[in-house]
Amino acid sequence: MELSRRTVIAGAAAAGIAATAAGGTAHATGGRKPVKELFGKLADGTKVYRWSLENGGTRMKVLSYGGIVQSLEIPDRRGRYENVSLGFDNLDDYVASSPYMGALIGRYGNRIDKGRFTLDGKQYQISVNDGENTLHGGAQGFDKRVWDVEPFAEGSEVGLVMHYTSVDGEMGYPGTLKAKVTYTLTREGDWRIDYEATTDKATVVNLTSHVYWNLAGEGSGTIEDHELSIAASRYTPTDEGLIPTGELAKVAGTAFDFRRAKPVGRDIRAAHPQLITAKGFDHNWVLDKGITSRPEHIATLRDPSSGRTLRIATDQPGLQFYSGNFLDGTLTGTGGRTYRQGDALCLETQHFPDSPNQPSFPSTVLRPGQTYRTTTVHSFDA
Ligand code: GLA
């Protein structure tokens, strides 16, 4: 299956012909530089642009605000395109009330207990925005910043290089952090994210991407029938504030066992205290492969109805699987439909939550002279 779609689309791209799809429109793929249009203006007048890029049968729209993936279109097994990423059709909704939809997350993805940590003997208090804890960087994380975006088309790849400088003390974090994130669409239609960062003072870093996936199409209903597998024998249970207790619990014999693909909804109503606290899955899986020098395959998500399949490879040690528990019908998405609980799920490659306070977890400290580098690849198929 995988080979056939890849061969067909990549072949069409290479030959410069339109990859025509039953029920879809003909679109040439490959090689073209991303194009930019004005998307909106922030309250202070800052212009936000939207970039459109396409390669290998994958189409994406990305905002300079938060590096947000506003839409990501891939074909189903009959070649029909659908936007499989939740989002909004206007900037105001992203600014007012987006639960990180499609956004880049930093400086520290996921939670930090009470927004406090000690580094080299010094205590830091960072912005608290999730009850008494910090979530996804604080009140104004990287998802709410305007990034400098440079398009490229090189060889068979097209993409965007995005820069953001987070000054010393921003949201309470020490050190000026220079972040560079590259989105690449490969000739096979893979979406690769390369993250890089440097600092001038010791700090903590954990960058990730917060796409809400629904492979049947955004706004099409629940993802409970999507089949998911995660190559992890353990996960990090949490307290009521979703802060890891420090334990690496076995998934075996529990609802958390996704080592073999199963529908997301199969065990989501199990009377497991962790599922009750989190209102579903909202946990970090400890990837069996650990930290690797190259991205390795760690998770597969498949929508049986359309055949659309997402495979994720990363060099990171953890994966936050969030089953869209807090979507409550109050947000209206790109296609005009409201988003309810379980209408999408997130698969966030990352270091473990609260690592700055958990000495037994892999370190998230970045020091001057070091370069933070990590890569996650999303491959699509039908
Ligand atoms: C992350 C968290 C969730 C939730 C969402 C945004 O995935 O783990 O608890 O906060 O972001 O709503």
XYZ file of C-alpha atoms and ligand atoms in Angstrom:
394
model
C 0.000 0.000 0.000
C 2.644 2.439 1.120
C 4.868 1.875 -1.871
C 2.067 2.214 -4.378
C 0.920 5.658 -3.242
C 4.457 6.886 -2.839
C 5.511 5.631 -6.227
C 2.500 7.081 -8.005
C 2.631 10.506 -6.384
C 6.410 10.837 -6.404
C 6.485 9.667 -10.000
C 3.913 12.263 -10.990
C 5.844 14.935 -9.120
C 9.112 13.993 -10.758
C 7.559 14.072 -14.188
C 6.018 17.440 -13.372
C 2.562 16.164 -14.155
C -0.587 16.723 -12.210
C -1.400 14.089 -9.619
C -5.046 13.738 -10.524
C -7.324 12.126 -8.041
C -10.818 10.757 -8.378
C -13.142 13.358 -6.889
C -10.271 15.771 -6.312
C -8.791 18.543 -8.371
C -5.672 18.170 -10.428
C -2.708 19.858 -8.805
C 0.869 19.838 -9.924
C 3.173 18.629 -7.178
C 6.782 19.223 -6.324
C 9.430 21.829 -6.609
C 7.366 25.004 -6.324
C 8.352 27.602 -3.784
C 5.731 28.192 -1.072
C 3.531 31.210 -1.740
C 2.468 33.803 0.767
C -0.705 35.802 1.345
C -1.894 38.123 4.078
C -3.966 36.198 6.635
C -4.774 38.921 9.144
C -3.446 41.505 11.547
C -2.848 41.306 15.287
C -4.281 43.998 17.582
C -0.962 45.895 17.414
C -1.075 45.927 13.614
C 1.483 43.155 13.055
C 0.734 41.379 9.807
C 0.299 37.629 9.859
C 0.934 35.722 6.648
C -0.265 32.389 5.433
C 2.065 30.214 3.382
C 0.818 27.520 1.029
C 3.089 24.670 0.150
C 2.676 21.410 -1.634
C 4.842 18.449 -2.495
C 4.524 14.727 -3.084
C 0.734 14.847 -2.788
C 0.642 16.686 0.566
C -0.691 20.249 0.802
C -0.191 22.522 3.749
C -1.101 26.006 4.876
C 1.076 27.520 7.579
C 0.726 30.788 9.490
C 3.606 33.010 10.556
C 1.682 33.291 13.850
C 2.761 30.327 16.001
C 4.049 28.410 12.973
C 0.478 27.144 12.937
C -0.472 24.428 10.466
C -3.839 25.845 9.481
C -4.619 22.981 7.159
C -2.962 19.805 5.972
C -4.554 18.000 3.072
C -3.833 14.430 2.079
C -5.687 12.014 -0.214
C -7.660 8.972 0.857
C -7.372 5.586 -0.838
C -9.465 6.861 -3.747
C -7.385 10.000 -4.099
C -9.889 12.306 -2.404
C -8.286 15.144 -0.489
C -9.410 16.201 2.968
C -7.959 18.625 5.491
C -6.968 16.310 8.358
C -5.849 18.974 10.847
C -8.217 21.012 13.022
C -8.012 24.787 12.855
C -9.806 28.076 12.268
C -10.456 30.154 9.185
C -9.464 33.469 10.762
C -6.696 34.914 12.904
C -8.989 36.240 15.660
C -10.091 32.740 16.629
C -6.482 31.592 16.879
C -5.631 34.562 19.084
C -8.770 34.433 21.237
C -9.286 30.826 22.081
C -7.168 28.260 20.297
C -6.141 25.242 22.374
C -2.777 25.270 20.531
C -4.337 24.044 17.288
C -1.635 23.188 14.780
C 0.889 25.310 16.646
C 4.557 25.131 17.483
C 5.012 24.725 21.208
C 7.830 26.216 23.293
C 9.905 27.124 25.137
C 8.845 24.087 27.139
C 6.184 21.813 25.664
C 3.801 20.171 28.154
C 3.615 20.843 31.896
C 5.972 22.118 34.562
C 4.836 21.626 38.134
C 3.706 24.930 39.644
C 5.794 26.702 37.002
C 8.860 26.256 39.141
C 12.223 24.613 38.670
C 15.778 24.902 39.933
C 18.694 25.095 37.550
C 22.330 25.329 38.688
C 21.113 26.138 42.205
C 18.863 28.996 41.126
C 15.073 28.815 41.402
C 12.937 30.073 38.524
C 9.260 30.912 38.564
C 7.781 30.853 35.089
C 4.386 31.917 33.815
C 1.569 29.765 35.242
C -1.372 29.224 32.880
C -2.912 25.819 33.640
C -4.344 25.857 37.158
C -1.252 26.135 39.324
C 1.038 24.738 36.609
C 2.711 25.880 33.403
C 1.453 24.386 30.146
C 3.135 24.689 26.755
C 5.518 27.491 27.630
C 3.229 29.736 29.691
C 0.647 32.420 28.956
C 2.422 33.610 25.795
C 4.245 30.604 24.445
C 5.847 30.134 21.037
C 2.362 29.310 19.679
C 1.373 32.969 20.196
C 4.452 34.575 18.664
C 5.008 35.810 15.162
C 7.839 33.902 13.501
C 10.123 35.109 10.700
C 9.421 32.808 7.790
C 11.658 32.095 4.782
C 10.388 29.798 2.036
C 12.609 27.410 0.116
C 12.449 24.967 -2.788
C 15.618 22.927 -3.017
C 16.058 19.816 -5.082
C 12.971 17.718 -4.503
C 12.023 19.421 -1.215
C 10.009 22.514 -0.406
C 9.461 24.157 2.921
C 9.679 27.001 5.381
C 12.471 28.029 7.723
C 11.033 29.819 10.738
C 12.919 31.816 13.345
C 11.859 33.116 16.707
C 14.037 34.678 19.400
C 12.746 34.330 22.927
C 14.486 36.927 25.066
C 16.082 36.315 28.456
C 13.310 36.314 31.075
C 10.440 35.879 28.628
C 7.718 33.962 30.502
C 10.312 33.694 33.294
C 12.755 31.384 31.493
C 16.458 32.140 31.777
C 18.531 32.900 28.678
C 17.860 34.293 25.244
C 16.810 31.297 23.195
C 17.181 31.451 19.425
C 14.823 28.932 17.921
C 14.786 27.768 14.326
C 12.143 25.371 13.070
C 12.071 24.007 9.534
C 8.968 22.475 7.981
C 9.869 20.391 4.937
C 7.575 18.610 2.514
C 9.580 15.889 0.853
C 9.047 14.515 -2.606
C 7.220 11.563 -1.000
C 4.848 14.011 0.690
C 6.318 13.511 4.171
C 6.169 16.459 6.532
C 9.445 16.716 8.424
C 10.012 19.115 11.318
C 13.592 19.994 12.267
C 13.906 21.960 15.483
C 17.041 23.805 16.539
C 17.818 26.155 19.405
C 20.746 27.832 21.112
C 20.921 29.842 24.319
C 23.228 32.319 26.041
C 22.402 31.051 29.573
C 21.505 27.602 30.861
C 17.792 27.022 30.277
C 15.258 24.264 29.649
C 13.864 23.475 26.197
C 11.220 21.092 24.888
C 9.814 21.984 21.475
C 6.958 20.179 19.795
C 4.055 20.527 17.372
C 0.408 20.472 18.409
C -1.535 19.336 15.343
C -5.006 17.939 16.086
C -5.405 14.996 13.721
C -8.625 13.655 12.304
C -7.708 11.509 9.323
C -11.332 11.335 8.175
C -11.273 15.134 7.844
C -11.517 17.998 10.354
C -15.032 18.429 11.640
C -16.102 14.937 10.513
C -16.763 13.597 14.014
C -15.001 11.359 16.462
C -11.549 9.787 16.179
C -12.545 6.914 18.458
C -12.512 4.519 15.507
C -9.008 5.570 14.391
C -6.529 2.767 15.028
C -3.435 3.763 16.910
C -0.224 1.984 17.774
C 2.564 3.365 19.955
C 5.884 1.556 20.401
C 6.001 2.041 24.166
C 5.845 -0.445 27.056
C 5.566 2.282 29.669
C 3.918 5.623 30.240
C 4.154 8.340 32.869
C 1.071 8.371 35.147
C 0.106 11.780 36.487
C -1.470 13.499 39.466
C -4.754 15.452 39.185
C -2.904 18.405 37.630
C -1.553 16.059 34.912
C 1.981 16.341 36.326
C 3.899 13.027 36.162
C 4.288 11.267 39.490
C 7.747 10.110 38.395
C 6.696 6.503 37.956
C 7.214 4.759 34.614
C 4.203 2.442 34.696
C 3.800 -0.621 32.516
C 1.122 -0.416 29.849
C 0.708 -4.213 29.781
C -2.784 -5.310 30.769
C -4.121 -1.718 30.844
C -6.019 0.642 28.556
C -2.660 2.307 27.886
C -1.354 -0.640 25.890
C -1.145 0.518 22.269
C 1.764 -1.748 21.352
C -0.577 -3.457 18.917
C -2.857 -1.214 16.921
C -6.320 -0.799 18.427
C -9.161 1.683 18.025
C -8.651 4.731 20.236
C -12.142 4.269 21.658
C -11.808 0.597 22.559
C -10.576 1.120 26.122
C -11.154 4.859 26.594
C -14.108 4.168 28.922
C -12.190 1.686 31.090
C -12.579 2.441 34.794
C -8.893 3.324 35.056
C -8.159 6.145 37.528
C -5.717 7.732 35.070
C -8.371 7.902 32.353
C -10.873 9.400 34.756
C -8.482 12.125 35.932
C -7.440 13.090 32.404
C -10.947 12.671 30.896
C -9.423 10.264 28.398
C -5.848 9.837 27.204
C -3.594 12.772 27.965
C -0.336 11.097 28.858
C 3.267 10.753 27.897
C 4.296 7.373 26.511
C 7.891 6.339 27.231
C 9.083 5.227 23.815
C 10.863 1.867 23.922
C 13.592 3.063 21.566
C 14.621 5.876 23.939
C 16.511 8.896 22.606
C 17.993 8.068 19.217
C 20.435 9.884 16.964
C 17.959 9.611 14.070
C 14.171 9.589 13.873
C 12.752 6.096 14.287
C 9.190 4.971 13.686
C 7.202 5.120 16.941
C 3.507 5.457 16.156
C 0.938 4.762 13.449
C -2.534 6.269 13.225
C -5.012 4.921 10.677
C -8.542 5.824 9.774
C -10.086 2.593 8.480
C -12.891 4.374 6.613
C -10.670 6.505 4.353
C -7.516 4.407 4.585
C -5.538 7.535 5.459
C -2.552 6.585 7.553
C -0.070 8.705 9.477
C 3.258 7.267 10.572
C 5.432 9.204 12.980
C 9.187 8.876 13.400
C 11.192 10.812 15.957
C 14.490 10.938 17.813
C 12.695 12.073 20.997
C 12.132 9.806 24.038
C 8.433 10.551 24.604
C 5.070 10.927 22.908
C 2.122 12.801 24.420
C -1.074 11.212 23.177
C -3.994 13.532 23.893
C -7.457 12.347 22.833
C -9.016 15.803 22.458
C -10.621 15.585 25.906
C -11.131 19.301 26.431
C -12.836 20.034 23.108
C -16.358 20.911 24.240
C -18.328 22.163 21.264
C -17.577 25.837 21.858
C -15.104 26.239 18.989
C -16.093 26.391 15.330
C -13.484 25.041 12.961
C -12.290 25.768 9.442
C -15.147 23.861 7.831
C -17.844 25.601 9.882
C -18.535 22.725 12.250
C -18.016 22.754 16.013
C -15.380 20.599 17.645
C -16.549 18.242 20.370
C -14.699 15.941 22.745
C -12.733 13.328 20.813
C -13.090 15.027 17.427
C -9.303 14.920 17.015
C -6.189 13.668 18.741
C -2.677 14.983 19.210
C 0.556 13.032 19.036
C 3.253 15.315 20.404
C 6.829 14.046 20.203
C 8.725 15.399 23.169
C 10.811 15.006 26.296
C 8.747 13.942 29.291
C 6.512 16.514 31.017
C 7.972 18.241 34.062
C 11.478 16.971 33.300
C 13.073 20.062 34.921
C 11.729 18.763 38.265
C 12.263 15.054 37.691
C 15.914 14.065 38.003
C 15.194 10.515 36.789
C 13.798 11.757 33.442
C 16.102 12.514 30.478
C 17.427 16.065 30.829
C 15.930 19.040 29.008
C 18.685 21.459 30.007
C 20.379 23.418 27.238
C 23.614 25.263 27.922
C 25.494 27.994 26.055
C 27.637 26.438 23.331
C 25.264 23.497 22.847
C 22.709 23.214 20.054
C 19.335 21.659 20.728
C 18.388 19.572 17.689
C 15.492 17.250 17.127
C 13.560 15.886 14.165
C 10.090 14.416 13.751
C 8.797 13.012 10.467
C 5.130 12.540 9.574
C 4.553 10.170 6.660
C 1.183 9.810 4.968
C -0.350 7.000 3.035
C -3.723 5.591 2.112
C -1.828 19.203 25.557
C -2.116 18.820 26.953
C -3.566 18.711 27.166
C -4.296 19.954 26.746
C -3.970 20.280 25.332
C -4.583 21.586 24.920
O -1.923 18.144 24.700
O -1.448 17.657 27.344
O -3.802 18.465 28.529
O -3.922 21.013 27.549
O -2.585 20.342 25.154
O -5.920 21.695 25.290
